[in-house]
């Protein structure tokens, strides 16, 4: 140590500063050496990795350099021949035990008779298992099989078990082994510790064990083809519910909900009915609403899993949406009879089931003689009848009011209830994507559906009231049916966009903010914009062409400014799933370099803190969509892109379409190409339209001629002056 208390630094030859293959960095010695100070070192990237290791070993007078490797000091990831080119100026490396020797030492340490040594080895393994180079060596020595046996024996608990399961999870995430190698005994043990604290009288399980055990079970369900029943028989929604209800760790709640979703998505035919009951369970929904949806903060992954749970729940409607009704089914006939009875009678008389064609005609049925025939079209099929029946029986007063209010209008302004219900049910299924598989990266869920029993049916009840209200405000006739439905769908979309937490809030937004008048104003503005843009007057077209290049340059500059400001991106887990870890990428102000690196929080990092970089001139190409190799699910392809250079590739998955458009446009501009995104075209239309309006303000109420005025002949001479 020097007088200032700072570590001593050994300097090496820095004479080759201008050589681009020379990287200046710091090297830490191995842990077993007494020297603890880092050494400045010039690494020659043209040398092979063994040569580089021999040179570094010589700096510290270390013998047997073949037993050593180099790794990043912070991440503990080993450097290989392939990753050596990624080393940058200022990196901090460490000379350490080679991956094969480290794997062998850990394997032997795990078999020690000393419990303390086993625990220390497990902690070391857990911190190293995420590196693919070490993982490959450890797996080759049958290390995973040893971990499986340790779990099966069950001698380790608490932190040692956390280390075992964490190492196992990280090793398997490298996709070097098949998940089918797992044993039933192993999975039963993992399942037991995942729910043991609530299903047994044993001492409460360590929360760290529960968290990693739930993660392992989820990834087994998603990736293993042979052990679904093993996990599903051991872990039920009722055994997982206490984790959602009692855990103070949001990560346990996250992993618990993720496992629930995985169990439902991968359920075979004989298990589907069981999980359909779980998805519609009031107890499960209430716990999720109170403990998760209403949590102060909800991260990216939790938002995604709430969306998946919501989507899986609504997908249960698909069977009824695609089921034609049996016109002779007694239950169907009873529901149809109740529709007439609740609208026109105060008492029930089952003997009057036949002979009420006039009443069914008033209710808007296309087949009043046999109303069941209206529900043979799919979609919406049986689902529409069930929604109408629910409205009739659960909201009888509102139902009767809707029916009689329509009948009180003139015949031409009556709104056919049955036809409306069929069309509305189909539209609501489209809005909620009923029957579609959950998307890998989508995060849009609606809190109000978690706060309501019979969520879809209740949603229908509010929306049918909205339809009749809008029909009345539009003074619509039957010919306007499609127009009214279009307005109603827009109102519903806008209200859902406010993220109401209850159905009452949803209705209040429709009543106060997204009224028919508001929709008219929005459409009028859009119409004005369209009319302005579609103006075909020749002077206007010529003016537009004159200012268009200026607007195009403005858009290009805006895209580049966006890249200079930078964006945070989610790290991807194996299989393309988003994590809550982030990295940041931004363009240097001189537009010559892209800087990127991991970040620990959501604040905007400085360029200097981003350790990795790519020169713009080195960019060869940009891959998008299905050409990207880092996404495996088609649903994620639309937001994926990669920057390709000579010796490296940088992979992105944007958080939204806007981010994707901004970055792909920006990269194209940096390569002297035009932006091609739909957003760029929209921005051009919008800004150009605004600029045209500003320039044409003085021409208000003045007709613009299709042709320019005729130029008068020149004067006989130019001998004139202004009389002052």
GROMACS .gro file of N, CA, C and O in nm, residues 431-496:
model
  264
  431UNK      N    1  -6.188  -0.831  -2.935
  431UNK     CA    2  -6.115  -0.734  -2.854
  431UNK      C    3  -6.025  -0.805  -2.754
  431UNK      O    4  -5.910  -0.764  -2.730
  432UNK      N    5  -6.074  -0.913  -2.693
  432UNK     CA    6  -5.999  -0.986  -2.590
  432UNK      C    7  -5.920  -1.103  -2.646
  432UNK      O    8  -5.862  -1.181  -2.569
  433UNK      N    9  -5.916  -1.118  -2.779
  433UNK     CA   10  -5.836  -1.222  -2.846
  433UNK      C   11  -5.870  -1.361  -2.795
  433UNK      O   12  -5.781  -1.445  -2.774
  434UNK      N   13  -5.998  -1.389  -2.776
  434UNK     CA   14  -6.039  -1.520  -2.727
  434UNK      C   15  -5.998  -1.627  -2.826
  434UNK      O   16  -6.023  -1.616  -2.946
  435UNK      N   17  -5.932  -1.731  -2.776
  435UNK     CA   18  -5.889  -1.842  -2.860
  435UNK      C   19  -5.749  -1.830  -2.914
  435UNK      O   20  -5.698  -1.924  -2.976
  436UNK      N   21  -5.683  -1.716  -2.891
  436UNK     CA   22  -5.547  -1.697  -2.940
  436UNK      C   23  -5.447  -1.731  -2.831
  436UNK      O   24  -5.469  -1.704  -2.713
  437UNK      N   25  -5.335  -1.793  -2.871
  437UNK     CA   26  -5.231  -1.829  -2.774
  437UNK      C   27  -5.166  -1.703  -2.718
  437UNK      O   28  -5.150  -1.603  -2.789
  438UNK      N   29  -5.128  -1.705  -2.589
  438UNK     CA   30  -5.059  -1.588  -2.532
  438UNK      C   31  -4.930  -1.557  -2.606
  438UNK      O   32  -4.857  -1.648  -2.647
  439UNK      N   33  -4.901  -1.430  -2.624
  439UNK     CA   34  -4.779  -1.387  -2.692
  439UNK      C   35  -4.663  -1.383  -2.593
  439UNK      O   36  -4.681  -1.355  -2.474
  440UNK      N   37  -4.543  -1.412  -2.641
  440UNK     CA   38  -4.426  -1.426  -2.553
  440UNK      C   39  -4.389  -1.296  -2.482
  440UNK      O   40  -4.340  -1.299  -2.370
  441UNK      N   41  -4.408  -1.182  -2.548
  441UNK     CA   42  -4.356  -1.057  -2.493
  441UNK      C   43  -4.466  -0.957  -2.454
  441UNK      O   44  -4.435  -0.848  -2.409
  442UNK      N   45  -4.592  -0.995  -2.470
  442UNK     CA   46  -4.700  -0.902  -2.442
  442UNK      C   47  -4.720  -0.887  -2.291
  442UNK      O   48  -4.705  -0.983  -2.216
  443UNK      N   49  -4.757  -0.767  -2.247
  443UNK     CA   50  -4.771  -0.739  -2.104
  443UNK      C   51  -4.904  -0.672  -2.071
  443UNK      O   52  -4.926  -0.630  -1.957
  444UNK      N   53  -4.995  -0.662  -2.166
  444UNK     CA   54  -5.118  -0.586  -2.147
  444UNK      C   55  -5.226  -0.672  -2.079
  444UNK      O   56  -5.282  -0.763  -2.140
  445UNK      N   57  -5.251  -0.643  -1.954
  445UNK     CA   58  -5.361  -0.709  -1.883
  445UNK      C   59  -5.456  -0.601  -1.831
  445UNK      O   60  -5.421  -0.485  -1.823
  446UNK      N   61  -5.578  -0.644  -1.796
  446UNK     CA   62  -5.680  -0.548  -1.751
  446UNK      C   63  -5.719  -0.582  -1.607
  446UNK      O   64  -5.783  -0.685  -1.582
  447UNK      N   65  -5.682  -0.496  -1.510
  447UNK     CA   66  -5.708  -0.525  -1.369
  447UNK      C   67  -5.854  -0.553  -1.338
  447UNK      O   68  -5.885  -0.631  -1.249
  448UNK      N   69  -5.947  -0.490  -1.412
  448UNK     CA   70  -6.088  -0.505  -1.375
  448UNK      C   71  -6.138  -0.648  -1.393
  448UNK      O   72  -6.232  -0.691  -1.326
  449UNK      N   73  -6.074  -0.726  -1.481
  449UNK     CA   74  -6.116  -0.864  -1.500
  449UNK      C   75  -6.075  -0.954  -1.383
  449UNK      O   76  -6.129  -1.064  -1.368
  450UNK      N   77  -5.977  -0.909  -1.304
  450UNK     CA   78  -5.936  -0.986  -1.187
  450UNK      C   79  -6.022  -0.953  -1.065
  450UNK      O   80  -6.014  -1.022  -0.964
  451UNK      N   81  -6.101  -0.847  -1.074
  451UNK     CA   82  -6.182  -0.805  -0.960
  451UNK      C   83  -6.328  -0.846  -0.973
  451UNK      O   84  -6.411  -0.807  -0.892
  452UNK      N   85  -6.359  -0.929  -1.074
  452UNK     CA   86  -6.499  -0.956  -1.106
  452UNK      C   87  -6.521  -1.105  -1.129
  452UNK      O   88  -6.446  -1.169  -1.204
  453UNK      N   89  -6.624  -1.161  -1.066
  453UNK     CA   90  -6.670  -1.296  -1.101
  453UNK      C   91  -6.741  -1.289  -1.236
  453UNK      O   92  -6.802  -1.187  -1.270
  454UNK      N   93  -6.735  -1.398  -1.310
  454UNK     CA   94  -6.798  -1.402  -1.442
  454UNK      C   95  -6.757  -1.278  -1.523
  454UNK      O   96  -6.842  -1.201  -1.570
  455UNK      N   97  -6.627  -1.259  -1.538
  455UNK     CA   98  -6.574  -1.135  -1.594
  455UNK      C   99  -6.628  -1.107  -1.734
  455UNK      O  100  -6.668  -0.994  -1.765
  456UNK      N  101  -6.628  -1.207  -1.822
  456UNK     CA  102  -6.672  -1.182  -1.960
  456UNK      C  103  -6.821  -1.148  -1.964
  456UNK      O  104  -6.863  -1.056  -2.036
  457UNK      N  105  -6.900  -1.223  -1.887
  457UNK     CA  106  -7.044  -1.198  -1.887
  457UNK      C  107  -7.075  -1.059  -1.832
  457UNK      O  108  -7.162  -0.988  -1.885
  458UNK      N  109  -7.005  -1.019  -1.724
  458UNK     CA  110  -7.025  -0.884  -1.670
  458UNK      C  111  -6.981  -0.778  -1.770
  458UNK      O  112  -7.047  -0.674  -1.787
  459UNK      N  113  -6.871  -0.804  -1.838
  459UNK     CA  114  -6.822  -0.714  -1.942
  459UNK      C  115  -6.929  -0.696  -2.050
  459UNK      O  116  -6.957  -0.584  -2.096
  460UNK      N  117  -6.992  -0.806  -2.089
  460UNK     CA  118  -7.098  -0.801  -2.189
  460UNK      C  119  -7.214  -0.714  -2.140
  460UNK      O  120  -7.270  -0.635  -2.217
  461UNK      N  121  -7.252  -0.729  -2.013
  461UNK     CA  122  -7.367  -0.653  -1.960
  461UNK      C  123  -7.344  -0.503  -1.969
  461UNK      O  124  -7.434  -0.427  -2.008
  462UNK      N  125  -7.223  -0.458  -1.933
  462UNK     CA  126  -7.194  -0.315  -1.942
  462UNK      C  127  -7.189  -0.269  -2.088
  462UNK      O  128  -7.234  -0.159  -2.121
  463UNK      N  129  -7.135  -0.353  -2.173
  463UNK     CA  130  -7.118  -0.313  -2.314
  463UNK      C  131  -7.250  -0.312  -2.390
  463UNK      O  132  -7.268  -0.233  -2.482
  464UNK      N  133  -7.344  -0.400  -2.353
  464UNK     CA  134  -7.474  -0.397  -2.419
  464UNK      C  135  -7.550  -0.270  -2.379
  464UNK      O  136  -7.623  -0.211  -2.459
  465UNK      N  137  -7.531  -0.225  -2.254
  465UNK     CA  138  -7.589  -0.098  -2.213
  465UNK      C  139  -7.526   0.017  -2.292
  465UNK      O  140  -7.594   0.111  -2.334
  466UNK      N  141  -7.394   0.008  -2.311
  466UNK     CA  142  -7.325   0.111  -2.389
  466UNK      C  143  -7.378   0.115  -2.532
  466UNK      O  144  -7.400   0.224  -2.588
  467UNK      N  145  -7.397  -0.003  -2.592
  467UNK     CA  146  -7.445  -0.007  -2.731
  467UNK      C  147  -7.580   0.063  -2.743
  467UNK      O  148  -7.601   0.143  -2.834
  468UNK      N  149  -7.671   0.034  -2.651
  468UNK     CA  150  -7.803   0.096  -2.658
  468UNK      C  151  -7.797   0.246  -2.632
  468UNK      O  152  -7.871   0.324  -2.692
  469UNK      N  153  -7.707   0.288  -2.543
  469UNK     CA  154  -7.691   0.430  -2.516
  469UNK      C  155  -7.638   0.502  -2.641
  469UNK      O  156  -7.688   0.609  -2.679
  470UNK      N  157  -7.536   0.445  -2.704
  470UNK     CA  158  -7.479   0.505  -2.824
  470UNK      C  159  -7.579   0.504  -2.940
  470UNK      O  160  -7.588   0.600  -3.018
  471UNK      N  161  -7.656   0.394  -2.951
  471UNK     CA  162  -7.760   0.384  -3.055
  471UNK      C  163  -7.860   0.500  -3.041
  471UNK      O  164  -7.898   0.564  -3.139
  472UNK      N  165  -7.898   0.527  -2.917
  472UNK     CA  166  -7.993   0.635  -2.890
  472UNK      C  167  -7.932   0.770  -2.925
  472UNK      O  168  -7.998   0.855  -2.988
  473UNK      N  169  -7.806   0.794  -2.885
  473UNK     CA  170  -7.741   0.922  -2.910
  473UNK      C  171  -7.719   0.945  -3.060
  473UNK      O  172  -7.722   1.059  -3.107
  474UNK      N  173  -7.700   0.837  -3.135
  474UNK     CA  174  -7.679   0.849  -3.279
  474UNK      C  175  -7.811   0.856  -3.356
  474UNK      O  176  -7.809   0.875  -3.478
  475UNK      N  177  -7.924   0.835  -3.284
  475UNK     CA  178  -8.055   0.828  -3.350
  475UNK      C  179  -8.046   0.733  -3.468
  475UNK      O  180  -8.088   0.765  -3.581
  476UNK      N  181  -7.991   0.616  -3.440
  476UNK     CA  182  -7.960   0.520  -3.546
  476UNK      C  183  -8.083   0.443  -3.590
  476UNK      O  184  -8.181   0.429  -3.516
  477UNK      N  185  -8.077   0.393  -3.711
  477UNK     CA  186  -8.175   0.299  -3.764
  477UNK      C  187  -8.101   0.168  -3.792
  477UNK      O  188  -7.980   0.159  -3.776
  478UNK      N  189  -8.175   0.069  -3.835
  478UNK     CA  190  -8.114  -0.061  -3.859
  478UNK      C  191  -8.004  -0.053  -3.965
  478UNK      O  192  -7.906  -0.129  -3.961
  479UNK      N  193  -8.018   0.039  -4.057
  479UNK     CA  194  -7.915   0.056  -4.161
  479UNK      C  195  -7.784   0.107  -4.102
  479UNK      O  196  -7.678   0.093  -4.165
  480UNK      N  197  -7.791   0.167  -3.982
  480UNK     CA  198  -7.671   0.223  -3.918
  480UNK      C  199  -7.604   0.124  -3.822
  480UNK      O  200  -7.513   0.161  -3.748
  481UNK      N  201  -7.649  -0.001  -3.822
  481UNK     CA  202  -7.601  -0.097  -3.722
  481UNK      C  203  -7.449  -0.110  -3.723
  481UNK      O  204  -7.384  -0.105  -3.618
  482UNK      N  205  -7.390  -0.124  -3.840
  482UNK     CA  206  -7.245  -0.140  -3.850
  482UNK      C  207  -7.172  -0.016  -3.800
  482UNK      O  208  -7.068  -0.026  -3.734
  483UNK      N  209  -7.228   0.103  -3.829
  483UNK     CA  210  -7.166   0.227  -3.783
  483UNK      C  211  -7.167   0.236  -3.631
  483UNK      O  212  -7.069   0.275  -3.569
  484UNK      N  213  -7.280   0.197  -3.571
  484UNK     CA  214  -7.289   0.202  -3.425
  484UNK      C  215  -7.189   0.105  -3.363
  484UNK      O  216  -7.120   0.139  -3.266
  485UNK      N  217  -7.179  -0.015  -3.418
  485UNK     CA  218  -7.085  -0.113  -3.365
  485UNK      C  219  -6.942  -0.063  -3.374
  485UNK      O  220  -6.861  -0.083  -3.283
  486UNK      N  221  -6.911   0.007  -3.482
  486UNK     CA  222  -6.777   0.063  -3.497
  486UNK      C  223  -6.747   0.166  -3.389
  486UNK      O  224  -6.638   0.167  -3.330
  487UNK      N  225  -6.845   0.253  -3.360
  487UNK     CA  226  -6.827   0.355  -3.256
  487UNK      C  227  -6.812   0.288  -3.119
  487UNK      O  228  -6.725   0.325  -3.039
  488UNK      N  229  -6.896   0.188  -3.091
  488UNK     CA  230  -6.893   0.119  -2.962
  488UNK      C  231  -6.758   0.051  -2.941
  488UNK      O  232  -6.701   0.056  -2.831
  489UNK      N  233  -6.705  -0.014  -3.042
  489UNK     CA  234  -6.575  -0.081  -3.029
  489UNK      C  235  -6.465   0.021  -2.998
  489UNK      O  236  -6.376  -0.005  -2.918
  490UNK      N  237  -6.474   0.138  -3.061
  490UNK     CA  238  -6.375   0.242  -3.034
  490UNK      C  239  -6.388   0.293  -2.891
  490UNK      O  240  -6.287   0.317  -2.823
  491UNK      N  241  -6.512   0.308  -2.843
  491UNK     CA  242  -6.533   0.351  -2.705
  491UNK      C  243  -6.476   0.249  -2.606
  491UNK      O  244  -6.411   0.284  -2.507
  492UNK      N  245  -6.500   0.121  -2.633
  492UNK     CA  246  -6.451   0.015  -2.544
  492UNK      C  247  -6.299   0.013  -2.542
  492UNK      O  248  -6.237   0.004  -2.434
  493UNK      N  249  -6.236   0.023  -2.658
  493UNK     CA  250  -6.090   0.022  -2.665
  493UNK      C  251  -6.030   0.139  -2.586
  493UNK      O  252  -5.932   0.122  -2.513
  494UNK      N  253  -6.089   0.256  -2.602
  494UNK     CA  254  -6.036   0.374  -2.532
  494UNK      C  255  -6.053   0.360  -2.381
  494UNK      O  256  -5.963   0.396  -2.303
  495UNK      N  257  -6.168   0.309  -2.337
  495UNK     CA  258  -6.191   0.294  -2.194
  495UNK      C  259  -6.100   0.188  -2.133
  495UNK      O  260  -6.046   0.205  -2.024
  496UNK      N  261  -6.080   0.076  -2.203
  496UNK     CA  262  -5.988  -0.027  -2.154
  496UNK      C  263  -5.846   0.027  -2.145
  496UNK      O  264  -5.768  -0.015  -2.058
   0.00000   0.00000   0.00000
